Coordinates of N, CA and C in Angstrom, one line a residue:
X1 N 102.2 80.7 64.7 CA 102.7 80.0 63.4 C 102.2 78.5 63.5
X2 N 101.6 78.0 62.5 CA 101.1 76.6 62.5 C 102.2 75.6 62.3
X3 N 102.1 74.5 62.9 CA 103.0 73.4 62.6 C 102.5 72.7 61.4
X4 N 103.2 72.8 60.3 CA 102.9 72.1 59.1 C 103.1 70.6 59.2
X5 N 102.4 69.8 58.4 CA 102.5 68.3 58.6 C 104.0 67.8 58.5
X6 N 104.8 68.4 57.7 CA 106.2 67.9 57.6 C 107.0 68.1 58.8
X7 N 106.7 69.3 59.5 CA 107.4 69.5 60.8 C 106.9 68.6 61.8
X8 N 105.6 68.4 61.9 CA 105.0 67.5 62.8 C 105.6 66.1 62.7
X9 N 105.7 65.6 61.4 CA 106.2 64.2 61.2 C 107.7 64.1 61.6
X10 N 108.4 65.2 61.3 CA 109.8 65.2 61.6 C 110.0 65.1 63.1
X11 N 109.3 65.9 63.9 CA 109.4 65.9 65.3 C 109.1 64.5 65.9
X12 N 108.0 63.9 65.4 CA 107.7 62.5 65.8 C 108.8 61.5 65.6
X13 N 109.4 61.6 64.4 CA 110.5 60.7 64.1 C 111.7 61.0 65.0
X14 N 112.0 62.2 65.2 CA 113.2 62.6 66.0 C 113.0 62.2 67.5
X15 N 111.7 62.4 68.0 CA 111.4 62.1 69.4 C 111.5 60.6 69.5
X16 N 111.0 59.8 68.5 CA 111.1 58.4 68.6 C 112.5 57.9 68.7
X17 N 113.4 58.5 67.9 CA 114.8 58.1 67.9 C 115.5 58.4 69.3
X18 N 115.2 59.5 69.8 CA 115.8 60.0 71.0 C 115.2 59.2 72.2
X19 N 114.1 58.6 72.1 CA 113.5 57.8 73.2 C 114.2 56.5 73.4
X20 N 114.9 56.1 72.3 CA 115.6 54.8 72.4 C 116.8 54.9 73.4
X21 N 117.2 53.7 73.9 CA 118.3 53.7 74.9 C 119.6 54.3 74.2
X22 N 119.8 54.0 72.9 CA 121.0 54.4 72.3 C 120.7 55.2 71.0
X23 N 121.3 56.3 70.8 CA 121.2 57.1 69.6 C 122.4 56.8 68.7
X24 N 122.3 56.4 67.5 CA 123.4 56.1 66.6 C 124.4 57.3 66.5
X25 N 125.7 57.0 66.7 CA 126.6 58.1 66.6 C 126.8 58.7 65.2
X26 N 126.3 58.0 64.2 CA 126.4 58.5 62.8 C 125.1 59.1 62.3
X27 N 124.3 59.6 63.2 CA 123.0 60.2 62.9 C 123.2 61.7 62.9
X28 N 122.6 62.4 61.9 CA 122.7 63.9 61.9 C 121.3 64.5 61.5
X29 N 121.0 65.7 62.0 CA 119.8 66.4 61.6 C 120.2 67.8 61.1
X30 N 119.4 68.3 60.2 CA 119.8 69.6 59.6 C 118.5 70.4 59.2
X31 N 118.7 71.7 59.1 CA 117.7 72.6 58.6 C 118.3 73.5 57.5
X32 N 117.4 73.7 56.5 CA 118.0 74.4 55.3 C 116.9 75.4 54.8
X33 N 117.4 76.3 54.0 CA 116.6 77.2 53.1 C 117.2 77.3 51.8
X34 N 116.5 77.7 50.8 CA 117.1 77.8 49.4 C 116.3 78.5 48.4
X35 N 116.5 78.1 47.1 CA 115.9 78.7 46.0 C 115.3 77.6 45.1
X36 N 114.0 77.8 44.6 CA 113.4 76.8 43.8 C 113.0 77.4 42.4
X37 N 113.1 76.6 41.4 CA 112.6 77.0 40.1 C 111.1 77.4 40.1
X38 N 110.3 76.7 40.8 CA 108.9 77.0 40.9 C 108.7 78.3 41.5
X39 N 109.4 78.7 42.6 CA 109.3 80.0 43.2 C 109.6 81.1 42.3
X40 N 110.7 81.0 41.5 CA 111.1 82.0 40.6 C 110.1 82.1 39.5
X41 N 109.6 81.0 39.0 CA 108.6 81.1 37.9 C 107.2 81.7 38.4
X42 N 106.9 81.4 39.6 CA 105.6 81.9 40.2 C 105.7 83.4 40.2
X43 N 106.8 83.9 40.7 CA 106.9 85.4 40.8 C 106.8 86.1 39.5
X44 N 107.2 85.4 38.4 CA 107.2 86.0 37.1 C 106.0 85.8 36.3
X45 N 105.0 85.1 36.9 CA 103.7 84.7 36.2 C 102.9 86.0 35.9
X46 N 102.6 86.2 34.6 CA 101.9 87.4 34.2 C 100.6 87.1 33.4
X47 N 100.3 85.8 33.2 CA 99.1 85.5 32.4 C 98.5 84.1 32.9
X48 N 97.2 84.0 32.8 CA 96.5 82.7 33.1 C 95.7 82.4 31.9
X49 N 95.5 81.1 31.7 CA 94.8 80.6 30.5 C 93.4 81.1 30.4
X50 N 92.6 81.2 31.5 CA 91.2 81.7 31.5 C 91.0 83.2 31.5
X51 N 92.1 83.9 31.7 CA 92.0 85.4 31.8 C 91.7 86.0 30.4
X52 N 90.6 86.8 30.3 CA 90.3 87.5 29.0 C 90.8 88.9 28.9
X53 N 91.5 89.4 29.9 CA 91.9 90.8 29.8 C 93.4 90.8 29.9
X54 N 94.0 91.7 29.1 CA 95.4 91.9 29.1 C 95.8 92.9 30.1
X55 N 94.9 93.5 30.8 CA 95.1 94.6 31.8 C 95.2 94.1 33.2
X56 N 95.0 92.8 33.4 CA 95.0 92.2 34.8 C 96.4 92.5 35.4
X57 N 96.4 92.8 36.7 CA 97.7 93.1 37.4 C 97.9 91.9 38.3
X58 N 99.1 91.3 38.2 CA 99.5 90.2 39.0 C 100.5 90.7 40.1
X59 N 100.1 90.4 41.4 CA 101.0 90.7 42.5 C 101.3 89.4 43.2
X60 N 102.4 88.8 42.9 CA 102.6 87.4 43.4 C 103.9 87.4 44.2
X61 N 104.0 86.5 45.2 CA 105.2 86.4 46.0 C 105.3 85.0 46.5
X62 N 106.5 84.6 46.9 CA 106.7 83.3 47.5 C 107.8 83.3 48.5
X63 N 107.6 82.5 49.5 CA 108.7 82.3 50.5 C 109.7 81.3 50.1
X64 N 110.9 81.5 50.6 CA 111.9 80.5 50.3 C 111.5 79.1 50.9
X65 N 111.9 78.0 50.2 CA 111.6 76.7 50.7 C 112.3 76.5 52.0
X66 N 111.7 75.9 53.0 CA 112.3 75.5 54.2 C 112.3 74.0 54.3
X67 N 113.4 73.4 54.7 CA 113.4 71.9 54.8 C 114.2 71.4 56.0
X68 N 113.8 70.2 56.4 CA 114.4 69.5 57.5 C 114.9 68.2 57.0
X69 N 116.0 67.7 57.5 CA 116.5 66.4 57.1 C 117.1 65.6 58.2
X70 N 117.0 64.3 58.0 CA 117.6 63.4 59.0 C 118.4 62.3 58.2
X71 N 119.7 62.2 58.6 CA 120.5 61.3 57.8 C 121.3 60.3 58.7
X72 N 121.3 59.0 58.2 CA 122.0 58.0 58.9 C 123.2 57.5 58.0
X73 N 124.4 57.6 58.6 CA 125.6 57.3 57.8 C 126.3 56.1 58.4
X74 N 126.0 54.9 57.8 CA 126.6 53.7 58.4 C 128.1 53.5 58.1
X75 N 128.6 54.2 57.1 CA 130.1 54.2 56.8 C 130.5 55.5 56.2
X76 N 131.8 55.6 55.8 CA 132.3 56.8 55.3 C 131.8 57.2 53.9
X77 N 131.3 56.2 53.1 CA 130.9 56.4 51.7 C 129.5 56.6 51.5
X78 N 128.6 56.1 52.3 CA 127.2 56.1 52.0 C 126.4 56.6 53.2
X79 N 125.2 57.2 52.9 CA 124.2 57.5 53.9 C 122.8 57.4 53.3
X80 N 121.8 57.3 54.2 CA 120.4 57.3 53.7 C 119.7 58.3 54.6
X81 N 118.8 59.1 54.0 CA 118.2 60.1 54.8 C 116.7 60.3 54.4
X82 N 116.1 61.1 55.3 CA 114.7 61.6 55.0 C 114.7 63.1 54.9
X83 N 113.9 63.6 53.9 CA 113.9 65.0 53.7 C 112.4 65.5 53.7
X84 N 112.1 66.5 54.4 CA 110.8 67.1 54.5 C 110.9 68.6 54.1
X85 N 110.1 69.1 53.2 CA 110.2 70.5 52.7 C 108.9 71.1 52.5
X86 N 108.8 72.4 52.8 CA 107.6 73.2 52.6 C 107.9 74.5 51.9
X87 N 107.1 75.0 51.0 CA 107.2 76.3 50.4 C 105.8 76.9 50.2
X88 N 105.7 78.1 50.6 CA 104.4 78.8 50.5 C 104.4 79.9 49.4
X89 N 103.3 79.9 48.7 CA 103.1 80.9 47.6 C 101.8 81.7 47.9
X90 N 101.8 83.0 47.6 CA 100.7 83.8 47.8 C 100.6 84.8 46.7
X91 N 99.4 85.3 46.4 CA 99.2 86.3 45.3 C 97.9 86.9 45.2
X92 N 97.8 88.0 44.5 CA 96.6 88.8 44.3 C 96.6 89.2 42.8
X93 N 95.5 88.8 42.1 CA 95.3 89.2 40.7 C 94.2 90.2 40.6
X94 N 94.5 91.4 40.3 CA 93.5 92.5 40.2 C 93.0 92.6 38.7
X95 N 91.7 92.6 38.6 CA 91.1 92.7 37.2 C 91.1 91.4 36.4
X96 N 91.0 90.3 37.1 CA 90.9 89.0 36.4 C 89.5 89.0 35.7
X97 N 89.5 88.7 34.4 CA 88.3 88.7 33.6 C 88.0 87.4 33.0
X98 N 86.7 86.9 33.1 CA 86.4 85.6 32.5 C 84.9 85.7 32.0
X99 N 84.6 84.7 31.1 CA 83.2 84.5 30.6 C 82.4 83.7 31.6
X100 N 81.2 84.2 32.0 CA 80.3 83.4 32.9 C 79.5 82.5 32.0
X101 N 78.6 81.7 32.7 CA 77.8 80.7 32.0 C 77.0 81.2 30.8
X102 N 76.4 82.4 30.9 CA 75.7 83.0 29.8 C 76.5 83.9 28.9
X103 N 77.8 83.7 29.0 CA 78.8 84.4 28.1 C 78.9 85.9 28.5
X104 N 78.4 86.3 29.6 CA 78.6 87.6 30.1 C 80.0 87.7 30.7
X105 N 80.6 88.9 30.6 CA 81.9 89.1 31.1 C 82.0 89.5 32.5
X106 N 82.8 88.8 33.3 CA 82.9 89.1 34.8 C 84.3 89.5 35.1
X107 N 84.4 90.6 35.8 CA 85.7 91.1 36.3 C 85.8 91.0 37.8
X108 N 86.8 90.4 38.3 CA 86.9 90.3 39.8 C 88.4 90.2 40.2
X109 N 88.7 90.3 41.5 CA 90.0 90.2 42.0 C 90.1 88.8 42.6
X110 N 91.3 88.1 42.4 CA 91.5 86.8 42.9 C 92.6 86.7 43.9
X111 N 92.4 86.0 45.0 CA 93.4 85.8 46.0 C 93.9 84.3 45.8
X112 N 95.2 84.1 45.9 CA 95.8 82.8 45.8 C 96.6 82.5 47.1
X113 N 96.4 81.3 47.6 CA 97.3 80.8 48.7 C 97.6 79.3 48.3
X114 N 98.9 79.1 48.1 CA 99.3 77.7 47.7 C 100.4 77.3 48.7
X115 N 100.4 75.9 48.9 CA 101.5 75.3 49.8 C 102.0 74.1 49.0
X116 N 103.3 74.0 49.0 CA 103.9 72.8 48.3 C 104.7 72.1 49.4
X117 N 104.5 70.8 49.5 CA 105.2 69.9 50.4 C 106.0 68.9 49.7
X118 N 107.1 68.5 50.2 CA 107.9 67.4 49.6 C 108.3 66.5 50.8
X119 N 108.2 65.2 50.5 CA 108.7 64.2 51.5 C 109.4 63.1 50.7
X120 N 110.6 62.7 51.1 CA 111.3 61.8 50.3 C 112.5 61.2 51.0
X121 N 113.2 60.3 50.3 CA 114.4 59.7 50.8 C 115.6 60.2 50.0
X122 N 116.8 60.3 50.7 CA 117.9 60.9 50.0 C 119.2 60.0 50.2
X123 N 119.4 59.0 49.4 CA 120.6 58.3 49.5 C 121.8 59.1 49.0
X124 N 122.9 59.1 49.7 CA 124.1 59.9 49.3 C 125.3 59.1 49.2
X125 N 126.2 59.5 48.2 CA 127.5 58.9 48.1 C 128.5 60.0 48.4
X126 N 129.4 59.7 49.3 CA 130.4 60.7 49.8 C 131.7 60.5 49.1
X127 N 132.2 61.6 48.5 CA 133.6 61.6 47.9 C 134.6 61.8 49.0
X128 N 135.9 61.6 48.7 CA 136.9 61.7 49.7 C 136.9 63.0 50.4
X129 N 137.0 62.9 51.7 CA 137.0 64.1 52.6 C 138.3 64.8 52.4
X130 N 138.3 66.1 52.2 CA 139.5 66.8 52.0 C 139.8 67.8 53.1
X131 N 141.0 68.0 53.4 CA 141.5 69.0 54.4 C 140.9 68.8 55.8
X132 N 140.3 67.6 56.0 CA 139.9 67.3 57.4 C 138.5 67.8 57.8
X133 N 138.1 68.9 57.1 CA 136.8 69.5 57.5 C 135.8 69.8 56.4
X134 N 136.1 69.4 55.2 CA 135.2 69.5 54.0 C 134.8 68.2 53.5
X135 N 133.5 67.9 53.4 CA 133.0 66.7 53.0 C 132.1 66.9 51.8
X136 N 132.4 66.3 50.6 CA 131.6 66.5 49.4 C 130.8 65.2 49.1
X137 N 129.6 65.3 48.5 CA 128.8 64.2 48.2 C 127.9 64.5 47.0
X138 N 127.4 63.4 46.4 CA 126.3 63.4 45.4 C 125.1 62.6 45.9
X139 N 123.9 63.0 45.4 CA 122.8 62.3 46.0 C 121.6 62.3 45.1
X140 N 120.7 61.4 45.4 CA 119.4 61.3 44.7 C 118.3 61.8 45.7
X141 N 117.2 62.3 45.2 CA 116.0 62.7 46.0 C 114.8 62.0 45.4
X142 N 114.3 61.0 46.0 CA 113.1 60.3 45.5 C 112.0 60.4 46.5
X143 N 110.9 61.0 46.0 CA 109.8 61.3 47.0 C 108.5 61.7 46.3
X144 N 107.7 62.5 47.0 CA 106.4 62.9 46.5 C 106.2 64.4 46.8
X145 N 105.7 65.1 45.7 CA 105.3 66.5 45.9 C 103.8 66.6 46.1
X146 N 103.4 67.3 47.2 CA 102.0 67.4 47.5 C 101.6 68.9 47.5
X147 N 100.6 69.3 46.8 CA 100.1 70.7 46.8 C 98.8 70.8 47.5
X148 N 98.7 72.0 48.2 CA 97.4 72.4 48.8 C 97.1 73.8 48.3
X149 N 95.9 74.1 47.9 CA 95.6 75.4 47.4 C 94.3 76.0 47.9
X150 N 94.2 77.3 48.1 CA 93.1 78.0 48.5 C 92.9 79.2 47.6
X151 N 92.0 79.2 46.6 CA 91.8 80.2 45.6 C 90.4 80.8 45.7
X152 N 90.3 82.1 45.9 CA 89.1 82.8 46.0 C 88.7 83.4 44.6
X153 N 87.8 82.7 43.9 CA 87.3 83.1 42.6 C 85.9 82.5 42.4
X154 N 85.1 83.1 41.6 CA 83.8 82.5 41.2 C 83.9 81.9 39.8
X155 N 85.1 81.9 39.2 CA 85.3 81.2 37.9 C 85.5 79.7 38.2
X156 N 84.5 78.9 37.8 CA 84.5 77.5 38.1 C 85.6 76.8 37.2
X157 N 86.0 77.4 36.1 CA 87.0 76.8 35.2 C 88.4 77.5 35.4
X158 N 88.6 78.1 36.6 CA 89.9 78.8 36.8 C 90.9 77.7 36.8
X159 N 92.0 78.0 36.1 CA 93.1 77.0 36.0 C 94.4 77.7 36.3
X160 N 95.2 77.0 37.0 CA 96.6 77.4 37.2 C 97.5 76.7 36.2
X161 N 98.7 77.2 35.9 CA 99.6 76.5 34.9 C 99.8 75.1 35.4
X162 N 100.2 74.2 34.5 CA 100.3 72.8 34.9 C 101.5 72.6 35.9
X163 N 102.4 73.4 35.9 CA 103.5 73.3 36.9 C 103.2 73.8 38.3
X164 N 102.0 74.3 38.4 CA 101.6 74.7 39.8 C 100.4 73.9 40.2
X165 N 100.4 73.4 41.5 CA 99.3 72.7 42.1 C 99.1 71.3 41.7
X166 N 100.1 70.7 41.0 CA 100.0 69.3 40.5 C 100.8 68.4 41.4
X167 N 100.1 67.6 42.2 CA 100.8 66.6 43.1 C 101.3 65.5 42.3
X168 N 102.5 65.0 42.6 CA 103.1 64.0 41.7 C 104.3 63.4 42.4
X169 N 104.8 62.2 42.0 CA 106.1 61.6 42.4 C 107.2 62.5 41.8
X170 N 108.3 62.5 42.5 CA 109.4 63.4 42.1 C 110.7 62.6 42.3
X171 N 111.6 62.7 41.3 CA 112.9 62.2 41.4 C 113.9 63.3 41.0
X172 N 114.8 63.6 41.9 CA 115.8 64.7 41.6 C 117.2 64.2 41.8
X173 N 118.1 65.0 41.3 CA 119.6 64.7 41.4 C 120.3 65.8 42.0
X174 N 121.2 65.5 42.9 CA 122.1 66.5 43.5 C 123.5 66.1 43.0
X175 N 124.0 66.8 42.0 CA 125.3 66.6 41.4 C 126.4 66.8 42.5
X176 N 126.2 67.9 43.3 CA 127.3 68.2 44.2 C 126.6 68.8 45.5
X177 N 127.0 68.3 46.6 CA 126.6 68.9 47.9 C 127.8 68.8 48.8
X178 N 127.8 69.5 50.0 CA 128.9 69.4 50.9 C 128.6 69.9 52.3
X179 N 129.5 69.5 53.2 CA 129.4 69.9 54.6 C 130.8 70.5 54.9
X180 N 130.8 71.7 55.4 CA 132.0 72.4 55.9 C 131.9 72.4 57.4
X181 N 132.7 71.6 58.1 CA 132.6 71.4 59.5 C 133.2 72.5 60.3
X182 N 132.4 73.2 61.1 CA 132.9 74.3 61.9 C 133.4 73.7 63.2
X183 N 132.7 72.7 63.7 CA 133.2 71.9 64.9 C 133.0 70.4 64.5
X184 N 133.3 69.5 65.4 CA 133.2 68.1 65.1 C 131.7 67.7 64.9
X185 N 130.8 68.6 65.4 CA 129.4 68.2 65.4 C 128.6 69.2 64.5
X186 N 129.0 70.4 64.3 CA 128.3 71.4 63.5 C 128.9 71.7 62.2
X187 N 128.1 71.6 61.1 CA 128.6 71.9 59.8 C 127.7 72.8 59.0
X188 N 128.3 73.6 58.1 CA 127.5 74.4 57.2 C 127.3 73.5 55.9
X189 N 126.0 73.4 55.6 CA 125.7 72.5 54.5 C 125.3 73.2 53.2
X190 N 125.6 72.8 52.1 CA 125.1 73.4 50.8 C 124.9 72.3 49.8
X191 N 123.9 72.6 48.9 CA 123.6 71.6 47.8 C 123.2 72.4 46.5
X192 N 123.6 71.9 45.4 CA 123.0 72.4 44.1 C 122.3 71.2 43.5
X193 N 121.1 71.4 43.0 CA 120.3 70.2 42.7 C 119.4 70.5 41.4
X194 N 118.8 69.4 40.9 CA 117.9 69.4 39.8 C 116.6 68.8 40.3
X195 N 115.5 69.5 40.1 CA 114.1 69.1 40.5 C 113.8 69.6 41.9
X196 N 112.5 69.3 42.3 CA 112.0 69.7 43.6 C 112.8 69.1 44.8
X197 N 112.8 69.8 45.9 CA 112.0 71.0 46.2 C 112.8 72.3 46.1
X198 N 114.1 72.2 45.7 CA 114.9 73.4 45.5 C 116.1 73.1 44.5
X199 N 116.7 74.1 44.0 CA 117.8 73.9 43.1 C 119.1 74.3 43.8
X200 N 119.0 75.1 44.9 CA 120.2 75.4 45.7 C 119.7 75.6 47.1
X201 N 120.5 75.1 48.1 CA 120.2 75.3 49.5 C 121.4 75.6 50.3
X202 N 121.2 76.2 51.4 CA 122.2 76.4 52.5 C 121.5 76.1 53.8
X203 N 122.3 75.5 54.7 CA 121.8 75.2 56.0 C 122.8 74.8 57.0
X204 N 122.4 74.3 58.1 CA 123.3 73.8 59.2 C 122.9 72.4 59.5
X205 N 124.0 71.6 59.7 CA 123.8 70.2 60.1 C 124.4 70.0 61.5
X206 N 123.7 69.2 62.3 CA 124.2 68.8 63.6 C 124.3 67.3 63.7
X207 N 125.5 66.8 64.0 CA 125.7 65.4 64.2 C 125.5 65.0 65.7
X208 N 124.6 64.1 65.9 CA 124.3 63.6 67.3 C 125.3 62.7 67.8

């Protein structure tokens, strides 16, 4: 398995922190997986702009987004964090049909491999902690979405939908998220969110 850039960056940051004489007591790291709007829409894709045939068969799949986060909480109400996320998309289009330069009709199969990365900052506001082990918060996600694509086709005008493959800045809102502490250091984390890289996530957080 290849180390994707976001994992590599995260490891460097974590190693740098741990190399210091003192690690802040209010630092936490977490790993998550979840559901994204883009992943659900990709799976349901049945047509492309340049396709001339209604008989093309789309066989598309996506992996759940995987993310890593690092949060520093200077007080009980606020924290600032880094978020790195990756999601892979793959697909096969059988019978894709398009017009070549001389207007002749070409029929071929197309392979798709797409990767979406997100890197950003996540300021959080924490609501009052209830029952001693449940911590609720709201958050912003401000960052950048980067796409990489590998598409095997001879159609030079092949186009993906605008919501696929477009690298851009991204601002998202987390109306509600929370940590359910299993021990003093380990918590089950959840978030519901708007915008990239996911709309719902589950994961584990470890407080250093």
